[in-house]
C-alpha positions as YAML, in Angstrom:
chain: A
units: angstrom
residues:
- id: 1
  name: UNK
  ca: [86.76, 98.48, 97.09]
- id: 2
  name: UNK
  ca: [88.83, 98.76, 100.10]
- id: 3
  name: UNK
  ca: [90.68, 96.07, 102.05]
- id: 4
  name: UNK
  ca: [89.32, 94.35, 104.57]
- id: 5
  name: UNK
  ca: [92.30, 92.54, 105.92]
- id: 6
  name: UNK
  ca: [95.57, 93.17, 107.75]
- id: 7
  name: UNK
  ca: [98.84, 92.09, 106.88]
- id: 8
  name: UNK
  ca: [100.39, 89.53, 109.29]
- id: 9
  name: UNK
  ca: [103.41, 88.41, 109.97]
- id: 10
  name: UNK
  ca: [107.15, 89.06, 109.08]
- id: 11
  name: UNK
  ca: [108.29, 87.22, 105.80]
- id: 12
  name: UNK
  ca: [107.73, 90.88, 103.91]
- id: 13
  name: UNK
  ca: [109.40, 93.26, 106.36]
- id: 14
  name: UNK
  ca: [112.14, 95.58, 105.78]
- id: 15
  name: UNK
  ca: [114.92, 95.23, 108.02]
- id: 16
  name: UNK
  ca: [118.37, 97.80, 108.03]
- id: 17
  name: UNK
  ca: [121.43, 97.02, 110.17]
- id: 18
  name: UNK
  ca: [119.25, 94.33, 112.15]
- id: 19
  name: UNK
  ca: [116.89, 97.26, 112.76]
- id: 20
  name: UNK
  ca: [113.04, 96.78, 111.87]
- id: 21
  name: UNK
  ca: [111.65, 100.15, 109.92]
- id: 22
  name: UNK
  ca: [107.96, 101.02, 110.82]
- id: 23
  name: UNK
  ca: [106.11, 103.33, 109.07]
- id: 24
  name: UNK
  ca: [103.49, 105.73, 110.77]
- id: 25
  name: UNK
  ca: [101.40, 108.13, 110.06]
- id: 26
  name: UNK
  ca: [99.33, 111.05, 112.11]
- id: 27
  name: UNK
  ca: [96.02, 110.93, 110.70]
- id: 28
  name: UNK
  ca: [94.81, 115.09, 110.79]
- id: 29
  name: UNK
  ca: [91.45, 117.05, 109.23]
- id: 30
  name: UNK
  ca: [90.51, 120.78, 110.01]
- id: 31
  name: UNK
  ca: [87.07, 120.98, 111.92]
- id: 32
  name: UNK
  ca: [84.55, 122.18, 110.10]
- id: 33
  name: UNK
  ca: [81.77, 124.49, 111.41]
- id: 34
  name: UNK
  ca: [78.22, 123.91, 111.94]
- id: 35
  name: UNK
  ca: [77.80, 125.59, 109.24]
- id: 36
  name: UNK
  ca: [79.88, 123.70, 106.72]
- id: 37
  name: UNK
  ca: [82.45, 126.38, 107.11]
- id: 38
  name: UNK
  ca: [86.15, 125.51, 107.67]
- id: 39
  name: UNK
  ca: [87.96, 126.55, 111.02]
- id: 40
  name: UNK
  ca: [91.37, 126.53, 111.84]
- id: 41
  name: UNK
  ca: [90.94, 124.53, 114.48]
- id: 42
  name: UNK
  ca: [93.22, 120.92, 113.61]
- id: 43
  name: UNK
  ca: [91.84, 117.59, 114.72]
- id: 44
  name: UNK
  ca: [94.08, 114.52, 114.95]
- id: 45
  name: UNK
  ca: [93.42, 111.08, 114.88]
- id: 46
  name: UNK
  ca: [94.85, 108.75, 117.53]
- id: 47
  name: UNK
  ca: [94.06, 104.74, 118.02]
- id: 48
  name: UNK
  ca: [94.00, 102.79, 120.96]
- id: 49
  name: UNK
  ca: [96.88, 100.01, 121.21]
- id: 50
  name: UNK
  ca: [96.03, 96.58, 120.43]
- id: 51
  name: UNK
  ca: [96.10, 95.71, 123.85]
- id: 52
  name: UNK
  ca: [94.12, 98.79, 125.06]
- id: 53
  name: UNK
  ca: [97.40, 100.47, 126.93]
- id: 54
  name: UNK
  ca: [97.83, 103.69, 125.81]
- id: 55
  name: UNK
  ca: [97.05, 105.52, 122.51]
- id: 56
  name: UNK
  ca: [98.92, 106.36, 119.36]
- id: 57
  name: UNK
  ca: [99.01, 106.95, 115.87]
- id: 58
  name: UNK
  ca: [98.57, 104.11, 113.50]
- id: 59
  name: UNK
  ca: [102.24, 102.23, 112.28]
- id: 60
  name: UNK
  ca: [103.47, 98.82, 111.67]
- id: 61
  name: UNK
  ca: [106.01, 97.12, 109.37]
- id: 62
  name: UNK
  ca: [107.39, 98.40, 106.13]
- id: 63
  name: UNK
  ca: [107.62, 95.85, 103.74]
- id: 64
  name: UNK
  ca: [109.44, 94.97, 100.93]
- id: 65
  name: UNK
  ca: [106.80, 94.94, 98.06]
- id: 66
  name: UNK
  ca: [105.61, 98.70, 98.89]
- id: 67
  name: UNK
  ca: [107.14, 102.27, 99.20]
- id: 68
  name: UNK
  ca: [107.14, 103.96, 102.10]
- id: 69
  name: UNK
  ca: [104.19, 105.89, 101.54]
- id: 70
  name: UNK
  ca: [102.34, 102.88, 100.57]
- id: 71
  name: UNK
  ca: [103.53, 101.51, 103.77]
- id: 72
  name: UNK
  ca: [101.77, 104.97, 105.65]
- id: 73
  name: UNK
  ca: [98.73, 104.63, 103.99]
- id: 74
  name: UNK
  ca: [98.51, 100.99, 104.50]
- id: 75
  name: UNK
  ca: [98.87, 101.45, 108.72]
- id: 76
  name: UNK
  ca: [96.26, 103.91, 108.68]
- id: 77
  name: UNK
  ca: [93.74, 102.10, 106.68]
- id: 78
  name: UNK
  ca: [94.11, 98.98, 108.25]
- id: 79
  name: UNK
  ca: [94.24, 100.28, 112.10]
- id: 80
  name: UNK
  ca: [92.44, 103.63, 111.83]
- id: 81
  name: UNK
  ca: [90.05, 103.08, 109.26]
- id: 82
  name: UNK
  ca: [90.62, 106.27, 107.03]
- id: 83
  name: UNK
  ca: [91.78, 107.13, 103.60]
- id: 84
  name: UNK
  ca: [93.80, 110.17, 102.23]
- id: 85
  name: UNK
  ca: [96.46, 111.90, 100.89]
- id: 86
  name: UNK
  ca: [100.39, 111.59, 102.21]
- id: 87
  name: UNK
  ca: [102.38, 114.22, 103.08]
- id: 88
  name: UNK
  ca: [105.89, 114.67, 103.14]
- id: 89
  name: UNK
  ca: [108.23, 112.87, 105.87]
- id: 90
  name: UNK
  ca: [107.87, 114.32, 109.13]
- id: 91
  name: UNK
  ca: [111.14, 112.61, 110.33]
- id: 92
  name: UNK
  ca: [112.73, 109.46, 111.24]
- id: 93
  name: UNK
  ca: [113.30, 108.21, 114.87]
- id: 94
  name: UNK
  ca: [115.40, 105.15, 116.45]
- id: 95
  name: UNK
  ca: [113.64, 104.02, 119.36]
- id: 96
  name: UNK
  ca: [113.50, 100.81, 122.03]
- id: 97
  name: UNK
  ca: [110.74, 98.04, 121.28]
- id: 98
  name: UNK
  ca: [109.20, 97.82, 125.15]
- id: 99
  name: UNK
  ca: [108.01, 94.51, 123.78]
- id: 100
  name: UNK
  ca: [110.85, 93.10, 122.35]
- id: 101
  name: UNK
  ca: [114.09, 95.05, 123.49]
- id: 102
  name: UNK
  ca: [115.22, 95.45, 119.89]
- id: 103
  name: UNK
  ca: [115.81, 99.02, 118.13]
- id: 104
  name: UNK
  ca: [113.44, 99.98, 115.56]
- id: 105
  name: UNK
  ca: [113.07, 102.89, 112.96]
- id: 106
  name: UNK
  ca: [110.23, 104.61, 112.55]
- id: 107
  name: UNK
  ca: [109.06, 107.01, 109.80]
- id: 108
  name: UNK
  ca: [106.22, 108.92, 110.53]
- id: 109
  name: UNK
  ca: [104.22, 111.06, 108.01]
- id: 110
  name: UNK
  ca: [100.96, 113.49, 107.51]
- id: 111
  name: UNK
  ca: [97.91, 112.28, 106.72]
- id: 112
  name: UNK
  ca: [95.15, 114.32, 105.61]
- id: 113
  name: UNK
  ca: [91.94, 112.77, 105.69]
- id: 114
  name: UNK
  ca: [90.04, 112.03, 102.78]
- id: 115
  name: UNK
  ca: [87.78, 109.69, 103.92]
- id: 116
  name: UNK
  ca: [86.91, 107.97, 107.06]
- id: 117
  name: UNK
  ca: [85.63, 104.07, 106.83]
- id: 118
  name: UNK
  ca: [82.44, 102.64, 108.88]
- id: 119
  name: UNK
  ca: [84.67, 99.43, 108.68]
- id: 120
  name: UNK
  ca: [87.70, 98.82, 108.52]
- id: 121
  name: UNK
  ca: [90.43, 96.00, 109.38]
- id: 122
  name: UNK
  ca: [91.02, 96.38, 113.02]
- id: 123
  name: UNK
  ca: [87.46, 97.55, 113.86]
- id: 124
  name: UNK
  ca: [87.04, 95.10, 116.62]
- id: 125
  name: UNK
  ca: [90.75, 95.32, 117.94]
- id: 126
  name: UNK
  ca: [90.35, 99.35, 118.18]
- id: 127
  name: UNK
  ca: [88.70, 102.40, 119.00]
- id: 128
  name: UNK
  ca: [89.53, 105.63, 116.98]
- id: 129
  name: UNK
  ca: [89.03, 109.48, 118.72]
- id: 130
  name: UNK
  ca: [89.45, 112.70, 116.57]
- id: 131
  name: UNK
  ca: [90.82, 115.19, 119.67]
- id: 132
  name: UNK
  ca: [93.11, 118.39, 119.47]
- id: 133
  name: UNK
  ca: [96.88, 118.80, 119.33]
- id: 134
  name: UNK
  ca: [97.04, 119.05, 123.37]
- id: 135
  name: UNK
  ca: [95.01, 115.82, 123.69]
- id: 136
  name: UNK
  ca: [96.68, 114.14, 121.23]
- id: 137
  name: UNK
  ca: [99.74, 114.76, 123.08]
- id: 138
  name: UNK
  ca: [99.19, 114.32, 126.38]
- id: 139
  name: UNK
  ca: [97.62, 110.29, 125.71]
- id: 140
  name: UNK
  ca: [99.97, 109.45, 123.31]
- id: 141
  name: UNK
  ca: [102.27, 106.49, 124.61]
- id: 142
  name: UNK
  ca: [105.02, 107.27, 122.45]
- id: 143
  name: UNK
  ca: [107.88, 110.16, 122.63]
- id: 144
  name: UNK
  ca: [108.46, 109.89, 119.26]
- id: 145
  name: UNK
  ca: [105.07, 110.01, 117.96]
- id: 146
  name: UNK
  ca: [105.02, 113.29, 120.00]
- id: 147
  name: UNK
  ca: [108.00, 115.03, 118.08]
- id: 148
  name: UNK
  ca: [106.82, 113.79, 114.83]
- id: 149
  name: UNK
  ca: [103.18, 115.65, 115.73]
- id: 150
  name: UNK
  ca: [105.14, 118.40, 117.08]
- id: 151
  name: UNK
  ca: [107.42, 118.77, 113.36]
- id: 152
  name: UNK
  ca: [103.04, 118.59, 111.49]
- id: 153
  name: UNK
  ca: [102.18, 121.31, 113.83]
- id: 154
  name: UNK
  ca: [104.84, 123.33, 112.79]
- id: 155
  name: UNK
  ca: [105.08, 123.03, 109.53]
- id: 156
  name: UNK
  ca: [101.17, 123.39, 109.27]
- id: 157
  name: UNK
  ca: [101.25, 126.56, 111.30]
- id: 158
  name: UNK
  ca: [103.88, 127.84, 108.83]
- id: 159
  name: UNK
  ca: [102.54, 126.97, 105.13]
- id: 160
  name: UNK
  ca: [99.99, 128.19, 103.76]
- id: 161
  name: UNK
  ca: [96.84, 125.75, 103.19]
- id: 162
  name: UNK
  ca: [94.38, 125.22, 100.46]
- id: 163
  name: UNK
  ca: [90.75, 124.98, 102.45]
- id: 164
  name: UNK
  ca: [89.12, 123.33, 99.68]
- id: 165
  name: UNK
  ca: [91.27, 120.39, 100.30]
- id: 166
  name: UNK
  ca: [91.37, 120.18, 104.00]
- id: 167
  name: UNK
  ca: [88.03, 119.24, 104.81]
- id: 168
  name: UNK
  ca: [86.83, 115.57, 105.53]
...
């Protein structure tokens, strides 16, 4: 049984230095072929903003009654819809709230996809679209978001993979 709720508000969050820490994660699968092969060929998953300006990967709050990984997986359930296994840190980046004028930290993280949900929390807030590494970065909204994806690609590119695990 999955959750069919968001989290709201701020009582829980994790603050550091008057800083809020976000958690992200970049949702990723390998394409498979028509012919239930595996490519190469990696697929990300990016969300539309709550407001419908821009896209990005899934993030919001850490907060204090779940590790950061929790955290990841949390984000991507409730505003992407899928389910799957964690990676290791991609990085950490201090960056500028448009919204509020306050600095944040964000932690952003691999996701590879296990499972993707017919419904899911923020169904009706936002629209999900599976697109390549180019696409991904050229729409997303954020420059941070960007290096993290850039720091997956690389470190994809350079380990070796298991394809038995890859595919969604």
């Amino acid at each position: 049984m999955v959750c069919v709720v968001s989290r709201t508000g701020r009582e829980l969050q994790r603050y550091d230095q008057g800083r809020r820490l976000v958690v992200g994660c970049i949702p990723y699968r390998y394409k498979s072929g028509s012919d239930g092969s595996i490519k190469d060929e990696l697929e990300v998953l990016v969300i539309s903003s709550k407001k419908g300006q821009g896209m990005m990967f899934p993030k919001g709050g850490w907060e204090t009654d779940e590790s950061v990984e929790e955290a990841a997986s949390r984000e991507s359930l409730e505003e992407a819809g899928v389910l799957g296994k964690v990676g290791c840190e991609l990085g950490q980046w201090s960056f500028m709230s448009k919204r509020y004028g306050t600095f944040y930290e964000g932690y952003m993280f691999p996701l590879l996809v296990k499972e993707q949900l017919d419904l899911w929390p923020e169904k009706d807030e936002r629209q999900r679209i599976w697109m390549d590494v180019a696409e991904a970065r050229e729409v997303c909204q954020h420059w941070w978001m960007k290096e993290a994806l850039d720091v997956l690609v690389r470190r994809l590119t350079t380990l070796p993979r298991h394809p038995q695990e890859d595919v969604l």
